[in-house]
Amino acid sequence: MNPSPRRFLVHQMKRLALLLVGISLGFQSSCQRHPLSDLPDPATPGALAGIETAREREIIAFCSGCHVMPRADSFPKSAWFAEVKRGFDFHHVSNRKSVKPPPVQAVVDYFRSRAPETLEVRSIRSVPGPDNIRFQRQEVLGARNESPAKHPSISFVSPCTLTANSSPVLLFSDMSNGTVSVSDLKGADSRLLIQMNNPAFASRCDLNGNGRQDLVIGELGSFAPEDHDRGKVVWIPDIDQTRFPQNGITILEGIGRGCDVQPADFDADGDIDLVVAEFGWHQTGRVLYLQNAGTTDAPAFGRPVVIDPRSGAIHVPVVDLNRDGRPDFVALISQEFEVIEAFLNQGDGTFSRQTIFAADDPAFGSSGIQMVDLDQDGDQDVLYTNGDMFDSFLIKPYYGIQWLENTGSYPFKFHSITPFPGVLRAVAGDIDGDGDLDIVGAAFLPESALSPDDAREQESLIWLEQTSPGQFVRHPLEKGNCIRAAVALADFDQDGDLDIASGAFRSHGAPSDSAVTIWWNQLVTR
């Protein structure tokens, strides 16, 4: 998930992760169960000795006015003063006048009296992978730009084919160095596609209909989370050409921090439209729809349509969710909302909304989604991660990789697959070649959250082998290097099995030019 902004100087790493995930403050659902559902409800009147019922009602009204009532069990006693202080800071920024704030100390006492001394986190057991599968590592360097190189901060990696018959290459963006690069993985070097400020995400499409691959890129406009209007959507036509770099064409500007953009012909007029996740921060952030009003070979976009006014949108993958032949999209919205929404295409440029999942605690830590038919029953499920630790620097018992099963109605059915502190991204694919879908997950953890011994043993990259329908066995791929904010799967060497690419998101430590690590799959068919 991403930002739960605290203070400007409380760790540069915290700031940089805030793009990749969403603020830890959530939304309630009484229709589904997940790890917090079995915990006591801190909002039960009369539960708090020493605070009169009237004061209790006042606290509940204030703390649940914009989002679900926080659960006292989600933080230890020692953390509640800082959490309450931050809530009051948000209230001040919002200028909300409808509810009178209760005394700060009364709110702190309310939560502390119900909070545990410490958070009990389940131990995580990984076992070595099958003996017929091994991985060989290779480091890939980021492309050079004209300014002095900074630590790479890779927010996005994806397989990409430049032409119809070419082998897959690796596309990745570096938030700190401002580059979008491509590597054929035959050596350590990469080619620069475009120099920007803080690119977050890139999607492939043929926007001008000339039969060649283009990119549309979400530009944050700042590395640290801020409220501003420097975000953009930029188009690079024809990325298969050999002339690098390109400047790109700005499609949309003057928005908050843009972190995802996805193409589809939503209005069925033969050209490509766009949906944009504008993460923003406090006062900015929305889900936007850009309708292409130009011609097939000359795209033109007017004013964006606000599909959802809430800040904190992280991902907006496109999928025909209801199988009616029209492209829909799904939005993961973090910040104080912590919700996954389906936006079903009505065919006329409008969308109806259905809630796929809503967390019942505002510290759930949403960080990413992938639309995938995980159980291979013919419909699209959601592979969901919640592991953002950059709001509190605490490992929560419910952080992990989750499966939201599409059962034909809303909300989807929640399944917890494995705990995984700091998990920012998970993707599904058949790693072991047995016909079902496995999962690879990547974790990004602040150093201050772990002791030196724990940091060395903490897993940063894992793969989950699906051994029977819905059942997974966890295998480690990397320990002690929890800088993995992005991960992708593809058969990069075209040997019949899936390889793994994961970016490095660094802000300190020993200098390193390594931007992406490839784990070459050495699967031996039995």
Short mmCIF file of N, CA and C in Angstrom, two decimals, residues 248-406:
data_model
loop_
_atom_site.label_atom_id
_atom_site.label_comp_id
_atom_site.label_asym_id
_atom_site.label_seq_id
_atom_site.Cartn_x
_atom_site.Cartn_y
_atom_site.Cartn_z
N GLY A 248 8.77 12.11 -25.59
CA GLY A 248 7.40 11.76 -25.26
C GLY A 248 6.44 12.90 -25.51
N ILE A 249 5.16 12.58 -25.53
CA ILE A 249 4.08 13.53 -25.77
C ILE A 249 3.17 13.53 -24.55
N THR A 250 2.95 14.69 -23.97
CA THR A 250 2.11 14.80 -22.77
C THR A 250 0.64 14.72 -23.17
N ILE A 251 -0.04 13.72 -22.63
CA ILE A 251 -1.48 13.54 -22.87
C ILE A 251 -2.30 14.28 -21.83
N LEU A 252 -1.85 14.23 -20.59
CA LEU A 252 -2.58 14.85 -19.48
C LEU A 252 -1.56 15.43 -18.53
N GLU A 253 -1.77 16.65 -18.07
CA GLU A 253 -0.90 17.27 -17.08
C GLU A 253 -1.75 18.04 -16.08
N GLY A 254 -1.08 18.59 -15.06
CA GLY A 254 -1.80 19.35 -14.05
C GLY A 254 -2.58 18.51 -13.07
N ILE A 255 -2.16 17.26 -12.88
CA ILE A 255 -2.83 16.38 -11.91
C ILE A 255 -1.89 16.11 -10.74
N GLY A 256 -2.41 15.43 -9.72
CA GLY A 256 -1.56 14.99 -8.62
C GLY A 256 -0.67 13.84 -9.06
N ARG A 257 -0.10 13.16 -8.12
CA ARG A 257 0.88 12.10 -8.43
C ARG A 257 0.20 10.96 -9.16
N GLY A 258 0.54 10.81 -10.44
CA GLY A 258 -0.06 9.77 -11.28
C GLY A 258 0.74 8.49 -11.21
N CYS A 259 0.14 7.41 -10.71
CA CYS A 259 0.94 6.21 -10.49
C CYS A 259 0.53 5.01 -11.33
N ASP A 260 -0.56 5.07 -12.08
CA ASP A 260 -0.92 3.96 -12.97
C ASP A 260 -1.78 4.51 -14.10
N VAL A 261 -1.60 3.97 -15.30
CA VAL A 261 -2.44 4.33 -16.44
C VAL A 261 -2.64 3.07 -17.27
N GLN A 262 -3.89 2.79 -17.64
CA GLN A 262 -4.21 1.56 -18.36
C GLN A 262 -5.08 1.87 -19.58
N PRO A 263 -4.76 1.23 -20.73
CA PRO A 263 -5.48 1.51 -21.97
C PRO A 263 -6.57 0.47 -22.26
N ALA A 264 -7.64 0.92 -22.92
CA ALA A 264 -8.69 0.03 -23.44
C ALA A 264 -9.66 0.87 -24.26
N ASP A 265 -10.36 0.22 -25.17
CA ASP A 265 -11.40 0.91 -25.94
C ASP A 265 -12.71 0.79 -25.16
N PHE A 266 -12.86 1.65 -24.16
CA PHE A 266 -14.01 1.56 -23.27
C PHE A 266 -15.33 1.90 -23.96
N ASP A 267 -15.28 2.83 -24.94
CA ASP A 267 -16.53 3.26 -25.57
C ASP A 267 -16.79 2.59 -26.91
N ALA A 268 -15.99 1.59 -27.26
CA ALA A 268 -16.21 0.75 -28.46
C ALA A 268 -16.28 1.57 -29.74
N ASP A 269 -15.45 2.61 -29.84
CA ASP A 269 -15.45 3.42 -31.07
C ASP A 269 -14.21 3.16 -31.92
N GLY A 270 -13.41 2.15 -31.54
CA GLY A 270 -12.28 1.75 -32.36
C GLY A 270 -10.96 2.37 -31.99
N ASP A 271 -10.92 3.28 -31.00
CA ASP A 271 -9.64 3.84 -30.56
C ASP A 271 -9.42 3.55 -29.09
N ILE A 272 -8.23 3.90 -28.61
CA ILE A 272 -7.83 3.55 -27.24
C ILE A 272 -8.11 4.71 -26.29
N ASP A 273 -8.88 4.42 -25.24
CA ASP A 273 -9.11 5.35 -24.14
C ASP A 273 -8.18 4.97 -22.98
N LEU A 274 -8.16 5.78 -21.93
CA LEU A 274 -7.25 5.53 -20.81
C LEU A 274 -7.98 5.71 -19.48
N VAL A 275 -7.60 4.90 -18.51
CA VAL A 275 -8.03 5.12 -17.13
C VAL A 275 -6.77 5.35 -16.31
N VAL A 276 -6.82 6.32 -15.41
CA VAL A 276 -5.63 6.80 -14.69
C VAL A 276 -5.86 6.72 -13.19
N ALA A 277 -4.86 6.17 -12.48
CA ALA A 277 -4.85 6.21 -11.02
C ALA A 277 -4.00 7.39 -10.59
N GLU A 278 -4.66 8.43 -10.12
CA GLU A 278 -3.97 9.60 -9.57
C GLU A 278 -3.90 9.41 -8.06
N PHE A 279 -2.74 8.96 -7.59
CA PHE A 279 -2.62 8.67 -6.17
C PHE A 279 -2.78 9.93 -5.33
N GLY A 280 -2.10 11.01 -5.74
CA GLY A 280 -2.20 12.26 -4.99
C GLY A 280 -1.52 12.17 -3.63
N TRP A 281 -2.17 12.78 -2.64
CA TRP A 281 -1.69 12.69 -1.27
C TRP A 281 -2.82 13.04 -0.32
N HIS A 282 -2.82 14.25 0.26
CA HIS A 282 -3.91 14.63 1.17
C HIS A 282 -5.10 15.24 0.44
N GLN A 283 -4.81 16.29 -0.33
CA GLN A 283 -5.88 17.06 -0.98
C GLN A 283 -6.04 16.70 -2.45
N THR A 284 -5.19 15.87 -2.97
CA THR A 284 -5.25 15.47 -4.38
C THR A 284 -5.40 13.96 -4.47
N GLY A 285 -5.79 13.49 -5.65
CA GLY A 285 -5.94 12.06 -5.88
C GLY A 285 -7.34 11.69 -6.33
N ARG A 286 -7.43 10.94 -7.45
CA ARG A 286 -8.72 10.51 -8.01
C ARG A 286 -8.48 9.33 -8.93
N VAL A 287 -9.56 8.74 -9.40
CA VAL A 287 -9.53 7.83 -10.54
C VAL A 287 -10.15 8.58 -11.71
N LEU A 288 -9.41 8.66 -12.83
CA LEU A 288 -9.82 9.47 -13.97
C LEU A 288 -10.01 8.63 -15.22
N TYR A 289 -10.95 9.05 -16.05
CA TYR A 289 -11.21 8.41 -17.34
C TYR A 289 -10.92 9.41 -18.45
N LEU A 290 -10.04 9.04 -19.39
CA LEU A 290 -9.70 9.88 -20.53
C LEU A 290 -10.28 9.25 -21.79
N GLN A 291 -11.29 9.89 -22.34
CA GLN A 291 -11.93 9.37 -23.55
C GLN A 291 -11.22 9.95 -24.76
N ASN A 292 -10.83 9.06 -25.65
CA ASN A 292 -10.13 9.44 -26.87
C ASN A 292 -11.15 9.96 -27.89
N ALA A 293 -11.09 11.24 -28.17
CA ALA A 293 -12.04 11.85 -29.10
C ALA A 293 -11.40 12.12 -30.46
N GLY A 294 -10.17 11.63 -30.66
CA GLY A 294 -9.49 11.86 -31.92
C GLY A 294 -9.79 10.77 -32.93
N THR A 295 -8.91 10.63 -33.89
CA THR A 295 -9.03 9.56 -34.87
C THR A 295 -8.13 8.42 -34.47
N THR A 296 -8.24 7.31 -35.17
CA THR A 296 -7.45 6.14 -34.81
C THR A 296 -5.97 6.43 -34.85
N ASP A 297 -5.53 7.21 -35.84
CA ASP A 297 -4.10 7.47 -35.96
C ASP A 297 -3.66 8.80 -35.35
N ALA A 298 -4.59 9.57 -34.79
CA ALA A 298 -4.25 10.84 -34.16
C ALA A 298 -5.06 11.00 -32.88
N PRO A 299 -4.63 10.34 -31.79
CA PRO A 299 -5.40 10.40 -30.54
C PRO A 299 -5.49 11.82 -30.00
N ALA A 300 -6.64 12.11 -29.39
CA ALA A 300 -6.85 13.43 -28.78
C ALA A 300 -7.76 13.24 -27.57
N PHE A 301 -7.33 13.79 -26.45
CA PHE A 301 -8.06 13.59 -25.20
C PHE A 301 -8.51 14.94 -24.64
N GLY A 302 -9.76 15.02 -24.25
CA GLY A 302 -10.29 16.23 -23.64
C GLY A 302 -10.10 16.22 -22.14
N ARG A 303 -10.97 16.91 -21.44
CA ARG A 303 -10.90 16.97 -19.98
C ARG A 303 -11.18 15.60 -19.38
N PRO A 304 -10.42 15.20 -18.37
CA PRO A 304 -10.67 13.90 -17.75
C PRO A 304 -11.99 13.88 -16.99
N VAL A 305 -12.62 12.73 -17.00
CA VAL A 305 -13.84 12.52 -16.23
C VAL A 305 -13.45 11.87 -14.90
N VAL A 306 -13.92 12.43 -13.80
CA VAL A 306 -13.63 11.86 -12.48
C VAL A 306 -14.56 10.69 -12.24
N ILE A 307 -13.99 9.49 -12.20
CA ILE A 307 -14.77 8.28 -11.94
C ILE A 307 -14.91 8.04 -10.45
N ASP A 308 -13.86 8.35 -9.70
CA ASP A 308 -13.90 8.21 -8.25
C ASP A 308 -13.08 9.35 -7.66
N PRO A 309 -13.65 10.13 -6.73
CA PRO A 309 -12.95 11.32 -6.22
C PRO A 309 -11.97 11.05 -5.09
N ARG A 310 -11.83 9.81 -4.66
CA ARG A 310 -11.00 9.51 -3.50
C ARG A 310 -9.52 9.45 -3.86
N SER A 311 -8.68 9.92 -2.97
CA SER A 311 -7.23 9.83 -3.17
C SER A 311 -6.75 8.43 -2.83
N GLY A 312 -5.51 8.14 -3.25
CA GLY A 312 -4.90 6.88 -2.87
C GLY A 312 -5.02 5.76 -3.86
N ALA A 313 -5.47 6.02 -5.10
CA ALA A 313 -5.56 4.95 -6.10
C ALA A 313 -4.16 4.47 -6.46
N ILE A 314 -3.96 3.15 -6.45
CA ILE A 314 -2.64 2.57 -6.72
C ILE A 314 -2.63 1.87 -8.08
N HIS A 315 -3.54 0.94 -8.29
CA HIS A 315 -3.62 0.18 -9.53
C HIS A 315 -5.02 0.24 -10.11
N VAL A 316 -5.11 0.26 -11.46
CA VAL A 316 -6.41 0.25 -12.13
C VAL A 316 -6.38 -0.74 -13.31
N PRO A 317 -6.17 -2.02 -13.06
CA PRO A 317 -6.09 -2.99 -14.15
C PRO A 317 -7.42 -3.13 -14.90
N VAL A 318 -7.30 -3.31 -16.21
CA VAL A 318 -8.47 -3.47 -17.08
C VAL A 318 -8.77 -4.95 -17.26
N VAL A 319 -10.06 -5.32 -17.19
CA VAL A 319 -10.49 -6.70 -17.33
C VAL A 319 -11.98 -6.71 -17.64
N ASP A 320 -12.42 -7.69 -18.42
CA ASP A 320 -13.86 -7.86 -18.64
C ASP A 320 -14.40 -8.70 -17.49
N LEU A 321 -14.73 -8.04 -16.41
CA LEU A 321 -15.03 -8.73 -15.16
C LEU A 321 -16.34 -9.50 -15.22
N ASN A 322 -17.34 -8.92 -15.87
CA ASN A 322 -18.65 -9.59 -15.94
C ASN A 322 -18.87 -10.33 -17.26
N ARG A 323 -17.84 -10.41 -18.08
CA ARG A 323 -17.84 -11.20 -19.32
C ARG A 323 -18.99 -10.82 -20.26
N ASP A 324 -19.18 -9.49 -20.40
CA ASP A 324 -20.21 -9.02 -21.32
C ASP A 324 -19.61 -8.48 -22.62
N GLY A 325 -18.30 -8.67 -22.81
CA GLY A 325 -17.63 -8.22 -24.01
C GLY A 325 -17.14 -6.79 -23.95
N ARG A 326 -17.41 -6.08 -22.84
CA ARG A 326 -16.93 -4.70 -22.69
C ARG A 326 -15.84 -4.66 -21.63
N PRO A 327 -14.77 -3.87 -21.86
CA PRO A 327 -13.72 -3.79 -20.85
C PRO A 327 -14.18 -3.02 -19.61
N ASP A 328 -13.99 -3.62 -18.46
CA ASP A 328 -14.21 -2.97 -17.17
C ASP A 328 -12.84 -2.66 -16.58
N PHE A 329 -12.80 -2.08 -15.39
CA PHE A 329 -11.52 -1.97 -14.68
C PHE A 329 -11.77 -2.09 -13.19
N VAL A 330 -10.70 -2.42 -12.49
CA VAL A 330 -10.74 -2.59 -11.03
C VAL A 330 -9.76 -1.59 -10.43
N ALA A 331 -10.14 -0.93 -9.35
CA ALA A 331 -9.27 0.06 -8.71
C ALA A 331 -8.98 -0.34 -7.28
N LEU A 332 -7.68 -0.34 -6.94
CA LEU A 332 -7.26 -0.46 -5.55
C LEU A 332 -7.04 0.95 -5.02
N ILE A 333 -7.83 1.33 -4.02
CA ILE A 333 -7.77 2.67 -3.44
C ILE A 333 -7.34 2.53 -1.98
N SER A 334 -6.23 3.15 -1.65
CA SER A 334 -5.66 3.00 -0.32
C SER A 334 -6.01 4.22 0.53
N GLN A 335 -4.98 4.95 1.02
CA GLN A 335 -5.20 6.06 1.93
C GLN A 335 -6.13 5.61 3.06
N GLU A 336 -7.10 6.44 3.44
CA GLU A 336 -7.99 6.04 4.52
C GLU A 336 -9.14 5.16 4.08
N PHE A 337 -9.10 4.67 2.83
CA PHE A 337 -10.24 3.94 2.29
C PHE A 337 -10.03 2.43 2.26
N GLU A 338 -8.86 1.96 1.82
CA GLU A 338 -8.53 0.53 1.86
C GLU A 338 -9.63 -0.32 1.21
N VAL A 339 -9.89 -0.05 -0.05
CA VAL A 339 -11.01 -0.71 -0.71
C VAL A 339 -10.61 -1.08 -2.13
N ILE A 340 -11.18 -2.17 -2.64
CA ILE A 340 -11.01 -2.58 -4.03
C ILE A 340 -12.37 -2.51 -4.69
N GLU A 341 -12.47 -1.68 -5.74
CA GLU A 341 -13.74 -1.44 -6.40
C GLU A 341 -13.71 -1.97 -7.83
N ALA A 342 -14.80 -2.57 -8.27
CA ALA A 342 -15.01 -2.92 -9.67
C ALA A 342 -15.81 -1.81 -10.32
N PHE A 343 -15.31 -1.31 -11.47
CA PHE A 343 -16.04 -0.31 -12.25
C PHE A 343 -16.48 -0.97 -13.54
N LEU A 344 -17.77 -1.28 -13.61
CA LEU A 344 -18.34 -2.06 -14.71
C LEU A 344 -18.81 -1.12 -15.82
N ASN A 345 -18.30 -1.37 -17.01
CA ASN A 345 -18.53 -0.52 -18.17
C ASN A 345 -19.99 -0.62 -18.63
N GLN A 346 -20.66 0.53 -18.69
CA GLN A 346 -22.04 0.57 -19.14
C GLN A 346 -22.17 0.80 -20.65
N GLY A 347 -21.02 0.98 -21.31
CA GLY A 347 -21.03 1.11 -22.76
C GLY A 347 -21.25 2.51 -23.29
N ASP A 348 -21.48 3.48 -22.40
CA ASP A 348 -21.76 4.84 -22.84
C ASP A 348 -20.81 5.85 -22.19
N GLY A 349 -19.65 5.36 -21.77
CA GLY A 349 -18.69 6.24 -21.09
C GLY A 349 -18.93 6.38 -19.62
N THR A 350 -19.85 5.59 -19.07
CA THR A 350 -20.09 5.59 -17.63
C THR A 350 -19.81 4.20 -17.07
N PHE A 351 -19.66 4.15 -15.73
CA PHE A 351 -19.31 2.91 -15.07
C PHE A 351 -20.15 2.77 -13.80
N SER A 352 -20.61 1.56 -13.55
CA SER A 352 -21.28 1.29 -12.27
C SER A 352 -20.28 0.64 -11.33
N ARG A 353 -20.42 0.92 -10.06
CA ARG A 353 -19.41 0.50 -9.08
C ARG A 353 -19.94 -0.63 -8.21
N GLN A 354 -19.09 -1.62 -8.02
CA GLN A 354 -19.36 -2.72 -7.09
C GLN A 354 -18.12 -2.91 -6.22
N THR A 355 -18.32 -3.14 -4.94
CA THR A 355 -17.20 -3.32 -4.03
C THR A 355 -16.77 -4.78 -4.00
N ILE A 356 -15.52 -5.01 -4.38
CA ILE A 356 -14.94 -6.35 -4.34
C ILE A 356 -14.45 -6.68 -2.94
N PHE A 357 -13.86 -5.70 -2.28
CA PHE A 357 -13.31 -5.93 -0.94
C PHE A 357 -13.20 -4.58 -0.24
N ALA A 358 -13.49 -4.56 1.06
CA ALA A 358 -13.27 -3.37 1.87
C ALA A 358 -12.72 -3.82 3.21
N ALA A 359 -11.55 -3.35 3.56
CA ALA A 359 -10.91 -3.74 4.81
C ALA A 359 -11.67 -3.16 5.99
N ASP A 360 -11.63 -3.86 7.10
CA ASP A 360 -12.35 -3.38 8.28
C ASP A 360 -11.42 -2.72 9.29
N ASP A 361 -10.27 -2.25 8.82
CA ASP A 361 -9.39 -1.48 9.69
C ASP A 361 -8.62 -0.48 8.83
N PRO A 362 -8.45 0.76 9.29
CA PRO A 362 -7.77 1.76 8.48
C PRO A 362 -6.25 1.61 8.47
N ALA A 363 -5.72 0.53 9.00
CA ALA A 363 -4.27 0.29 8.92
C ALA A 363 -4.00 -1.02 8.19
N PHE A 364 -4.85 -1.37 7.23
CA PHE A 364 -4.73 -2.68 6.58
C PHE A 364 -3.54 -2.77 5.64
N GLY A 365 -3.06 -1.65 5.13
CA GLY A 365 -1.79 -1.65 4.41
C GLY A 365 -1.85 -2.11 2.97
N SER A 366 -2.91 -1.80 2.23
CA SER A 366 -3.02 -2.22 0.83
C SER A 366 -1.81 -1.78 0.03
N SER A 367 -1.34 -2.67 -0.87
CA SER A 367 -0.14 -2.33 -1.64
C SER A 367 -0.21 -2.73 -3.10
N GLY A 368 -1.06 -3.67 -3.51
CA GLY A 368 -1.09 -4.01 -4.93
C GLY A 368 -2.14 -5.06 -5.24
N ILE A 369 -2.55 -5.10 -6.52
CA ILE A 369 -3.47 -6.12 -7.00
C ILE A 369 -3.03 -6.61 -8.37
N GLN A 370 -3.37 -7.86 -8.67
CA GLN A 370 -3.29 -8.42 -10.01
C GLN A 370 -4.59 -9.14 -10.29
N MET A 371 -5.16 -8.90 -11.46
CA MET A 371 -6.35 -9.63 -11.87
C MET A 371 -5.89 -10.92 -12.54
N VAL A 372 -6.34 -12.07 -12.03
CA VAL A 372 -5.89 -13.36 -12.53
C VAL A 372 -6.90 -14.42 -12.13
N ASP A 373 -7.08 -15.42 -12.98
CA ASP A 373 -7.97 -16.55 -12.66
C ASP A 373 -7.15 -17.57 -11.86
N LEU A 374 -6.99 -17.28 -10.58
CA LEU A 374 -6.07 -18.07 -9.77
C LEU A 374 -6.52 -19.52 -9.62
N ASP A 375 -7.83 -19.75 -9.53
CA ASP A 375 -8.33 -21.11 -9.38
C ASP A 375 -8.72 -21.74 -10.70
N GLN A 376 -8.50 -21.01 -11.81
CA GLN A 376 -8.72 -21.52 -13.17
C GLN A 376 -10.13 -22.08 -13.36
N ASP A 377 -11.12 -21.31 -12.87
CA ASP A 377 -12.51 -21.72 -13.04
C ASP A 377 -13.22 -20.88 -14.09
N GLY A 378 -12.47 -20.04 -14.82
CA GLY A 378 -13.04 -19.31 -15.93
C GLY A 378 -13.42 -17.87 -15.65
N ASP A 379 -13.25 -17.39 -14.41
CA ASP A 379 -13.51 -15.99 -14.11
C ASP A 379 -12.28 -15.35 -13.48
N GLN A 380 -12.31 -14.04 -13.35
CA GLN A 380 -11.16 -13.29 -12.85
C GLN A 380 -11.26 -13.07 -11.35
N ASP A 381 -10.23 -13.51 -10.65
CA ASP A 381 -10.09 -13.26 -9.22
C ASP A 381 -9.13 -12.08 -9.02
N VAL A 382 -8.91 -11.73 -7.76
CA VAL A 382 -7.95 -10.68 -7.42
C VAL A 382 -6.86 -11.28 -6.53
N LEU A 383 -5.61 -11.15 -6.96
CA LEU A 383 -4.46 -11.46 -6.12
C LEU A 383 -4.06 -10.14 -5.47
N TYR A 384 -4.12 -10.09 -4.16
CA TYR A 384 -4.08 -8.83 -3.42
C TYR A 384 -2.98 -8.89 -2.36
N THR A 385 -2.22 -7.81 -2.23
CA THR A 385 -1.20 -7.75 -1.18
C THR A 385 -1.48 -6.57 -0.26
N ASN A 386 -1.25 -6.78 1.01
CA ASN A 386 -1.31 -5.70 2.00
C ASN A 386 -0.13 -5.87 2.94
N GLY A 387 0.86 -5.00 2.77
CA GLY A 387 2.07 -5.10 3.59
C GLY A 387 2.78 -3.79 3.79
N ASP A 388 2.11 -2.67 3.52
CA ASP A 388 2.76 -1.38 3.67
C ASP A 388 3.08 -1.10 5.14
N MET A 389 4.37 -0.93 5.43
CA MET A 389 4.80 -0.66 6.79
C MET A 389 5.30 0.77 6.98
N PHE A 390 5.19 1.60 5.95
CA PHE A 390 5.83 2.90 6.02
C PHE A 390 4.98 3.97 6.69
N ASP A 391 3.85 3.58 7.24
CA ASP A 391 3.09 4.52 8.06
C ASP A 391 3.43 4.36 9.52
N SER A 392 3.73 3.14 9.95
CA SER A 392 3.91 2.90 11.38
C SER A 392 5.21 2.17 11.71
N PHE A 393 5.88 1.59 10.71
CA PHE A 393 7.10 0.82 10.92
C PHE A 393 6.87 -0.37 11.84
N LEU A 394 5.65 -0.89 11.82
CA LEU A 394 5.30 -2.06 12.63
C LEU A 394 4.88 -3.20 11.72
N ILE A 395 5.27 -4.41 12.08
CA ILE A 395 4.80 -5.60 11.38
C ILE A 395 3.45 -5.99 11.97
N LYS A 396 2.43 -6.04 11.13
CA LYS A 396 1.08 -6.36 11.59
C LYS A 396 0.77 -7.84 11.37
N PRO A 397 -0.04 -8.43 12.23
CA PRO A 397 -0.35 -9.87 12.10
C PRO A 397 -1.05 -10.22 10.79
N TYR A 398 -1.74 -9.27 10.17
CA TYR A 398 -2.55 -9.58 8.99
C TYR A 398 -1.89 -9.18 7.68
N TYR A 399 -0.66 -8.68 7.70
CA TYR A 399 0.04 -8.36 6.46
C TYR A 399 0.33 -9.64 5.68
N GLY A 400 0.08 -9.62 4.38
CA GLY A 400 0.36 -10.83 3.62
C GLY A 400 -0.18 -10.81 2.21
N ILE A 401 -0.17 -11.99 1.61
CA ILE A 401 -0.70 -12.21 0.26
C ILE A 401 -2.08 -12.84 0.40
N GLN A 402 -3.06 -12.23 -0.25
CA GLN A 402 -4.45 -12.65 -0.11
C GLN A 402 -5.04 -12.98 -1.49
N TRP A 403 -6.02 -13.85 -1.48
CA TRP A 403 -6.75 -14.21 -2.70
C TRP A 403 -8.21 -13.84 -2.49
N LEU A 404 -8.73 -12.99 -3.38
CA LEU A 404 -10.13 -12.63 -3.38
C LEU A 404 -10.80 -13.42 -4.49
N GLU A 405 -11.53 -14.45 -4.10
CA GLU A 405 -12.12 -15.39 -5.06
C GLU A 405 -13.42 -14.85 -5.63
N ASN A 406 -13.50 -14.84 -6.94
CA ASN A 406 -14.71 -14.43 -7.64
C ASN A 406 -15.70 -15.59 -7.62
#
